[in-house]
Coordinates of C-alpha atoms in Angstrom, one line a residue:
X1 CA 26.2 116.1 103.4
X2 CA 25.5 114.8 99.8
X3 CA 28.3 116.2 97.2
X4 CA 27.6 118.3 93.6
X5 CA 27.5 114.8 91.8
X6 CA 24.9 113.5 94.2
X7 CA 22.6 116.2 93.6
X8 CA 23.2 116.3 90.1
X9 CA 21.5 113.0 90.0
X10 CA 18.4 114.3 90.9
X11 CA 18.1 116.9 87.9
X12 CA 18.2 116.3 84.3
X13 CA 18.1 119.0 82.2
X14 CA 20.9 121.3 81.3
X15 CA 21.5 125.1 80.9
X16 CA 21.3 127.6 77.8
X17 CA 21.9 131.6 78.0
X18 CA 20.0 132.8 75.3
X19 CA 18.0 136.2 74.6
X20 CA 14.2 136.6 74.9
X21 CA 12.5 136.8 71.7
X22 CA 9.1 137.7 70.7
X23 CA 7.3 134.9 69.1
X24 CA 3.6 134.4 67.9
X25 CA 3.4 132.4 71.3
X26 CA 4.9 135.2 73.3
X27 CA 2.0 137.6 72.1
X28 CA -0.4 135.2 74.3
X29 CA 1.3 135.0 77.5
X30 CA 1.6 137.2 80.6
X31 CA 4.5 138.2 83.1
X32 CA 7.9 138.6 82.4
X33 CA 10.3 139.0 79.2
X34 CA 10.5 142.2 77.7
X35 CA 14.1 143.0 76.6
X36 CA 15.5 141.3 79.6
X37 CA 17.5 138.4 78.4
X38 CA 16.6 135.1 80.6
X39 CA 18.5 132.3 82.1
X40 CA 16.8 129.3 80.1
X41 CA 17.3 125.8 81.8
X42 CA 16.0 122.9 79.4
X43 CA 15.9 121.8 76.5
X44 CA 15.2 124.1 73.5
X45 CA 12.5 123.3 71.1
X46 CA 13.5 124.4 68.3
X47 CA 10.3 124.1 65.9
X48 CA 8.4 127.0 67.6
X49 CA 6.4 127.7 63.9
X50 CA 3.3 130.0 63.9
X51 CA 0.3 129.3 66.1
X52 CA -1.4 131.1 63.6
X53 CA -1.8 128.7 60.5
X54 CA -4.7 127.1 59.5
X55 CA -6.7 125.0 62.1
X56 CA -5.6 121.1 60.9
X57 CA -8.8 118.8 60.9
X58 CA -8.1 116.4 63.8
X59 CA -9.1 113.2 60.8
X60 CA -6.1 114.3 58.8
X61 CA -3.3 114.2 60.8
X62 CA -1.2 111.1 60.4
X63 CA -0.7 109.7 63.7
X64 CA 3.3 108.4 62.6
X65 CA 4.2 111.8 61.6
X66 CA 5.3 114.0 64.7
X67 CA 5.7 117.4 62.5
X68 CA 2.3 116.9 61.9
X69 CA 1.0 115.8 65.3
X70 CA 3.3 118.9 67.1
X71 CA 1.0 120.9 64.5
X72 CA -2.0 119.7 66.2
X73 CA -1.3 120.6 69.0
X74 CA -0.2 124.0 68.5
X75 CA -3.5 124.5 66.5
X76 CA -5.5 123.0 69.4
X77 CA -3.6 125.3 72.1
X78 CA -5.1 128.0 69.4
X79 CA -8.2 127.2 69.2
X80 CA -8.6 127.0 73.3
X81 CA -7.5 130.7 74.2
X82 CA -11.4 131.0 75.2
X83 CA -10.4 128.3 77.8
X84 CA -7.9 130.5 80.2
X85 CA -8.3 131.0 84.0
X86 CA -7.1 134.5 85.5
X87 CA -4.5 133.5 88.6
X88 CA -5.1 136.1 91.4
X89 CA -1.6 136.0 93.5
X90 CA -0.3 137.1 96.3
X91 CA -2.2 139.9 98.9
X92 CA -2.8 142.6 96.2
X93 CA -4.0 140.1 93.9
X94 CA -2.0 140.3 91.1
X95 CA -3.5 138.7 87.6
X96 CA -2.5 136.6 85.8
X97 CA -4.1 134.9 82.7
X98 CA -2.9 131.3 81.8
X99 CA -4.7 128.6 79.5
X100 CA -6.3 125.9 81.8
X101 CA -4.6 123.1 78.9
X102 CA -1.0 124.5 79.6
X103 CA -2.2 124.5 83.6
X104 CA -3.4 121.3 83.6
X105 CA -0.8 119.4 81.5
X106 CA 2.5 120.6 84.1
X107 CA 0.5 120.3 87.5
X108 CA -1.6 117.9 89.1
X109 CA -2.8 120.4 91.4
X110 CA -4.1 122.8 88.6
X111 CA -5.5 119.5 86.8
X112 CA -7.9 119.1 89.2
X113 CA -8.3 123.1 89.9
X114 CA -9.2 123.9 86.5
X115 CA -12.2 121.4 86.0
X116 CA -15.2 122.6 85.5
X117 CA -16.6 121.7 89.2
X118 CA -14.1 123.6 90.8
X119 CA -14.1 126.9 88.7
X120 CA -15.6 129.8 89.6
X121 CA -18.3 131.4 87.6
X122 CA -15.0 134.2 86.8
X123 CA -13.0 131.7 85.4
X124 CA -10.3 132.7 88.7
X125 CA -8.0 130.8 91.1
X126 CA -6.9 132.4 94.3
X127 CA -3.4 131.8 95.1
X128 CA -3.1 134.7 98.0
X129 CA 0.1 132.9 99.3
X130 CA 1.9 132.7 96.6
X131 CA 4.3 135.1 95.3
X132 CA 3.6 137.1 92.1
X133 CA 7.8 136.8 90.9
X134 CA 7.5 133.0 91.6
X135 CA 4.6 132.5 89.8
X136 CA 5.7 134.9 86.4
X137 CA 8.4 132.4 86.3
X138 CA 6.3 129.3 87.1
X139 CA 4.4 130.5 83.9
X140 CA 6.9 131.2 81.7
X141 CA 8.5 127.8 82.2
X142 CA 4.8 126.3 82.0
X143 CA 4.7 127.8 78.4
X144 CA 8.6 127.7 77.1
X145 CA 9.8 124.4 79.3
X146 CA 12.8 126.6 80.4
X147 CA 13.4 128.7 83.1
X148 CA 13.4 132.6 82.5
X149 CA 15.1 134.3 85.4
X150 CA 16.1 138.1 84.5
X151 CA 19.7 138.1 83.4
X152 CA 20.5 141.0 85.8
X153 CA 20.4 138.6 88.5
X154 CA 22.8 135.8 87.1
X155 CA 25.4 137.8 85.6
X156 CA 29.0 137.0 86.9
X157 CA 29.3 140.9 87.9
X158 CA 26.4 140.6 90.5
X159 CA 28.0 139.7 94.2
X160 CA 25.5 138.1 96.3
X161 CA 26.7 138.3 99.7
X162 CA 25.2 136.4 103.3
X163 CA 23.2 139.3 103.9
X164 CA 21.5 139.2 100.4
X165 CA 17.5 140.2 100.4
X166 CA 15.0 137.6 98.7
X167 CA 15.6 139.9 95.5
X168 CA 18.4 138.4 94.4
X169 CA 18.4 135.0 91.8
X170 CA 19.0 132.5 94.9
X171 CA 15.8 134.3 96.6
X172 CA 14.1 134.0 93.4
X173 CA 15.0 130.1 92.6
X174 CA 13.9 128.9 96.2
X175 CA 10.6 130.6 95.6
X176 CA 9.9 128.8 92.6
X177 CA 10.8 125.8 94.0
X178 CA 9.2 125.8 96.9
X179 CA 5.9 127.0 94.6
X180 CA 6.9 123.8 92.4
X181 CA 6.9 121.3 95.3
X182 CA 3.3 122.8 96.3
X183 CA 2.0 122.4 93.0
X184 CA 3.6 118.9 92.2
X185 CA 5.6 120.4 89.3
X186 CA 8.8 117.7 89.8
X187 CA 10.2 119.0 86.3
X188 CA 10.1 122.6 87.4
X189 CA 12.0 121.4 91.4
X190 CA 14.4 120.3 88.7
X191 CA 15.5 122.8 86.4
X192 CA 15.4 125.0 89.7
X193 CA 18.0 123.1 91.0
X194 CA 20.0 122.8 87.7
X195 CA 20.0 126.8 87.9
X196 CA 21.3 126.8 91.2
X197 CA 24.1 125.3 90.2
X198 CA 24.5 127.6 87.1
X199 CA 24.3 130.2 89.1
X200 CA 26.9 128.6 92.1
X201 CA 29.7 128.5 89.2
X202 CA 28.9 131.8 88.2
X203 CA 29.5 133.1 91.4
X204 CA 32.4 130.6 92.5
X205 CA 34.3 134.4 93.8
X206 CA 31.2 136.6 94.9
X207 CA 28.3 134.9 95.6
X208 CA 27.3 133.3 98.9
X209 CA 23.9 132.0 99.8
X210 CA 21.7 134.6 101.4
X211 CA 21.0 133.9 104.9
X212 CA 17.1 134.9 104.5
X213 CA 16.9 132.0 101.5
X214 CA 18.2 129.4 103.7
X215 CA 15.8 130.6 106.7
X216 CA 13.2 130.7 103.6
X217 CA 13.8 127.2 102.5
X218 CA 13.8 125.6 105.3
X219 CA 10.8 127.1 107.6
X220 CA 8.8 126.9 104.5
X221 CA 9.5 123.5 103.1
X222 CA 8.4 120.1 105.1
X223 CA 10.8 117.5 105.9
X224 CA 13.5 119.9 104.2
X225 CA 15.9 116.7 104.3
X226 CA 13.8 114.7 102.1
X227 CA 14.4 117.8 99.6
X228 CA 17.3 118.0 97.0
X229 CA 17.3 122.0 96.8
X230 CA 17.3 122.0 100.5
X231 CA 20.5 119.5 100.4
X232 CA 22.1 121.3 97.9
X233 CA 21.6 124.9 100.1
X234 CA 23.5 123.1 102.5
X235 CA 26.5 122.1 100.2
X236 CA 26.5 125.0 99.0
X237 CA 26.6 126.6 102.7
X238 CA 29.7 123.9 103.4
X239 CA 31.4 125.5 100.3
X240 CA 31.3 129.2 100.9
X241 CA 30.3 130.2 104.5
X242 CA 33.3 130.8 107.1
X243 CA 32.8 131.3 111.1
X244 CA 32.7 135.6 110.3
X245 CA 29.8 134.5 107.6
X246 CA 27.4 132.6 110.4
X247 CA 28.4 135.6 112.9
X248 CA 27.0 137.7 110.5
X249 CA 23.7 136.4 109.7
X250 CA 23.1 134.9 113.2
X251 CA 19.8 136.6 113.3
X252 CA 18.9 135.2 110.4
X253 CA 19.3 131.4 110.2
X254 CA 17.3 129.0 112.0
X255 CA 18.1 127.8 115.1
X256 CA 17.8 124.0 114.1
X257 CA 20.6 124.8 111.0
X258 CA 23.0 127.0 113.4
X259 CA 22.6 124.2 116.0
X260 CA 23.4 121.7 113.3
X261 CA 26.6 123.1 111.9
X262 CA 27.9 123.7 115.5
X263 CA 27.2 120.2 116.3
X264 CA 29.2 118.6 113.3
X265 CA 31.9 121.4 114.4
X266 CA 32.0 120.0 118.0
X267 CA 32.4 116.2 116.6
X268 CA 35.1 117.7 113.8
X269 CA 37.0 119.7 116.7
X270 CA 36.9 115.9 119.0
X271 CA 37.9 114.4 116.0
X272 CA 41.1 116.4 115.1
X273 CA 41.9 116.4 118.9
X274 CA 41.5 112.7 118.8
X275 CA 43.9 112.5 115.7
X276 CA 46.3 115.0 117.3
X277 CA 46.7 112.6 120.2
X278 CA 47.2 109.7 118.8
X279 CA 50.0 111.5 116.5
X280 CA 51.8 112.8 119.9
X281 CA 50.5 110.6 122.8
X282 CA 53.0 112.9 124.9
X283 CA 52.7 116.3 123.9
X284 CA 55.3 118.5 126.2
X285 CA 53.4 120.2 129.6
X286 CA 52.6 123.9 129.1
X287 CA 54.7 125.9 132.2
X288 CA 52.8 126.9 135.5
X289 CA 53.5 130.3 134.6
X290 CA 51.8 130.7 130.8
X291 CA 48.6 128.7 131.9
X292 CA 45.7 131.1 131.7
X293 CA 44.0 131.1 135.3
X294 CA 41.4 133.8 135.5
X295 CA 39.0 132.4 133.4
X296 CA 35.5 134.5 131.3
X297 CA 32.8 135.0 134.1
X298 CA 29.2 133.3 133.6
X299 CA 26.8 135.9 131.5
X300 CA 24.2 137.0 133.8
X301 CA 20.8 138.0 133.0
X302 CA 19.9 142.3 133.6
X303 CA 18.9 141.2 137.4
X304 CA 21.6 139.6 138.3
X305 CA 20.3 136.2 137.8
X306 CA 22.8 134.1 135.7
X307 CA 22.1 132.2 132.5
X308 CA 22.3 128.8 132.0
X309 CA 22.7 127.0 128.7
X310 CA 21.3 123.9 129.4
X311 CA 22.7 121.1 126.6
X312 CA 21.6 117.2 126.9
X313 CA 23.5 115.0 128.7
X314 CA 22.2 112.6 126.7
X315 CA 24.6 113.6 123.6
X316 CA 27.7 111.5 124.9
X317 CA 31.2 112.9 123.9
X318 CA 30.2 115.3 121.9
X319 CA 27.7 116.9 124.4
X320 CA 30.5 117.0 127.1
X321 CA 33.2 119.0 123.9
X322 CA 29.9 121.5 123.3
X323 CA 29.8 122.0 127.3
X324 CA 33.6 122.6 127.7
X325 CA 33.6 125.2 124.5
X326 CA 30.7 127.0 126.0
X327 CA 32.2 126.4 129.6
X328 CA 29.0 125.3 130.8
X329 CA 30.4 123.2 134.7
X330 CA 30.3 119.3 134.1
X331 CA 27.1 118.8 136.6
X332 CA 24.6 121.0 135.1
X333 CA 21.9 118.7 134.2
X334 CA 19.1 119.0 131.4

């Protein structure tokens, strides 16, 4: 399992807490804000000036001065509000109205959605996978370069426990990153990640990863291990979740990441016994009389059939420790 430093590497912007603000910009966008304050992960730039100031003539702008050039562009995202798109998301089609330029500059996907070829005659894109929360916030970073998450959800006050919903800031970050990783937004998978970690130390005491995100994460994303949120989820899971925590949401995780974790328990348990042996090659014999002898009967199935839990024969020691603890008889074969 990769540690906090390892994912770290992956990521590169850090985190402010900062109100949301109304700004000439804000008055354009859609989704999101209001008085809430936001989570903002990136970095802050700081000359937001007025998109309303005179249009700049392209021939006058000195190419060596970047106040000037940033004023250029601002004028230019101005002067292009007639270029949006309307983003119909999700089954009920929610809108959403975003400037193809803005689009087009963070994703390579909406680069080539927003041409002119591709477009409909309504200006529209259909996204009726996608989810409208994911998206809000996919915009907002698209037009701020931070990540606006509603405060409610980050505060330290806020326990998050195994049996969270998809409603709560962990639900919320996978969706965005898992929208990111569709839409080739690598910036956006990391500043997702970098609020995951905010979030993890701002929850060190009450906040565990919901069982529904990591059955989320990794049903939806391919090849989850090639993934750093994915890896992190797992950390994280190492961190925080106890044997009562997987008995709990049992119904919830996937059976590849249950089967997973009781594999690398079943190698830990052989090692430890391994250890304790060599540390006492002679431990004293238990006495006849405390040695349990009427041992659990085999679970049978409603007819009277019994179950068998078939497990490889092909997986060595461990498979043999995994057969014992489930007391599954030695010649049972695959």
């Amino acid at each position: 399992m990769p540690g906090l430093g390892d994912i770290r590497g992956h990521v590169r912007r850090g985190l402010k807490l900062k109100p949301s603000t109304p700004s000439g910009r804000d008055k354009h966008r859609v989704g999101g804000g209001g008085s809430d304050l936001f989570v903002e992960v990136g970095s802050i730039d700081e000359r937001e000036g007025n998109v309303n100031k005179p249009a700049v003539a392209k021939n006058k702008v000195e190419k060596d001065n970047p106040i000037d050039n940033w004023k250029y562009q601002n004028t230019e995202l101005y002067n292009s509000f007639n270029s949006s798109v309307t983003l119909f998301v999700g089954d009920n089609k929610v809108p959403f109205v975003a400037h193809t330029r803005m689009l087009r500059k963070n994703s390579p996907f909406f680069h080539a959605a927003c041409k002119r070829e591709w477009l409909r005659k309504d200006r529209s894109v259909q996204l009726p996978e996608d989810d409208p929360d994911a998206v809000n916030t996919m915009l907002y970073w698209v037009y701020h370069n931070r990540l606006g998450v509603p405060e409610r959800m980050f505060h330290r006050d806020t326990p998050v426990g195994v049996d969270a919903t998809m409603e709560s800031a962990p639900g919320l970050l996978a969706k965005v990153y898992v929208l990111a990783e569709k839409y080739q937004m690598v910036a956006l998978m990391n500043d997702t990640i970098e609020a995951l970690i905010f979030w993890h130390r701002e929850h060190l005491k009450n906040g565990k990863i919901p069982a529904k995100v990591i059955q989320y994460v990794f049903e939806t994303i391919p090849d989850p291990e090639k993934f750093a949120f994915p890896q992190f989820i797992n950390y994280l899971v190492d961190l925080q979740y106890e044997a009562a925590d997987f008995m709990k949401a049992k119904e919830d995780l996937p059976f590849e990441f249950l089967f997973q974790y009781c594999a690398q328990w079943t190698v830990l348990k052989s090692q430890s016994r391994v250890a304790a042996q060599a540390r006492n090659p002679n431990p004293p014999q238990v006495p006849s009389q405390h040695r349990a002898t009427n041992h659990p009967q085999v679970p049978s199935h409603p007819k009277g059939a019994p179950i068998h839990i078939l497990v490889s024969n092909n997986l060595g020691p461990q498979g043999k420790e995994l057969k014992r603890y489930l007391m599954i008889p030695e010649n049972d074969n695959e």
